[in-house]
Coordinates of C-alpha atoms in Angstrom, one line a residue:
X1 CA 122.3 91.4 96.1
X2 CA 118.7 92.2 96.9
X3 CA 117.9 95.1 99.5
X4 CA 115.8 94.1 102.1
X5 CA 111.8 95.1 102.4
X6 CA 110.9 97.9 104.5
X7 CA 108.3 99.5 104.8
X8 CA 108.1 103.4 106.6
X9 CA 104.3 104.3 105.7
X10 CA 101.0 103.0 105.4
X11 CA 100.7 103.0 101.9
X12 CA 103.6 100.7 102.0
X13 CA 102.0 98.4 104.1
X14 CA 99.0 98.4 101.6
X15 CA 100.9 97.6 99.0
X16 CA 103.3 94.9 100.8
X17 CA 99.6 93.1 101.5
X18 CA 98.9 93.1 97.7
X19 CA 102.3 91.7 96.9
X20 CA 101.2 88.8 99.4
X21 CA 98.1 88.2 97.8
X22 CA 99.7 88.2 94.5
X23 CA 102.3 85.7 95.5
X24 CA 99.9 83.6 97.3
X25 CA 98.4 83.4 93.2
X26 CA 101.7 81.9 92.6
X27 CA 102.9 78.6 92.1
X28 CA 105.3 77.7 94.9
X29 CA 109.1 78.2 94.5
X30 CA 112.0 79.2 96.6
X31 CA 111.8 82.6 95.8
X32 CA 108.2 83.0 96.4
X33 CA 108.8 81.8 99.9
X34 CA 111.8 84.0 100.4
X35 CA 109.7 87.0 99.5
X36 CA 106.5 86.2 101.7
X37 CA 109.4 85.8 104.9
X38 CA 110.7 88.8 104.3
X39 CA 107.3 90.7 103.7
X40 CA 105.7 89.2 106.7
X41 CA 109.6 90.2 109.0
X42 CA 108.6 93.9 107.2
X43 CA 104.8 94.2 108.2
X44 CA 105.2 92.5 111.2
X45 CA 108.4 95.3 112.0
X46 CA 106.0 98.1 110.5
X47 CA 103.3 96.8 113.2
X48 CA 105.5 96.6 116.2
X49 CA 106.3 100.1 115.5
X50 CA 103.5 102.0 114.7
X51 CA 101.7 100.1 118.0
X52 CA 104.7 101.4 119.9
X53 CA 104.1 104.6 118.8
X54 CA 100.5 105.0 120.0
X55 CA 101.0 103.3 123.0

């Protein structure tokens, strides 16, 4: 079983956006696409977050 992504800092969102850049280098599989979900559910978590924290 795979653990989910999550990511706490912003180094982590750094390096979840190089991950999508070198998946997006990659040919297309279900795996790649299972990966870019959950990396884009992690960063877009991380985002909701941190804006909720400064606002």
């Amino acid at each position: 079983m795979k653990l989910p992504i999550v990511i706490h800092t912003d180094e982590d969102y750094e390096r979840a956006q190089q991950r999508v850049e070198e998946l997006n280098a990659m040919p297309d599989s279900p795996e790649k696409e299972r990966e870019q979900q959950a990396l884009a559910e992690a960063m877009l978590a991380f985002e909701l977050r941190r804006d909720e924290a400064e606002g």
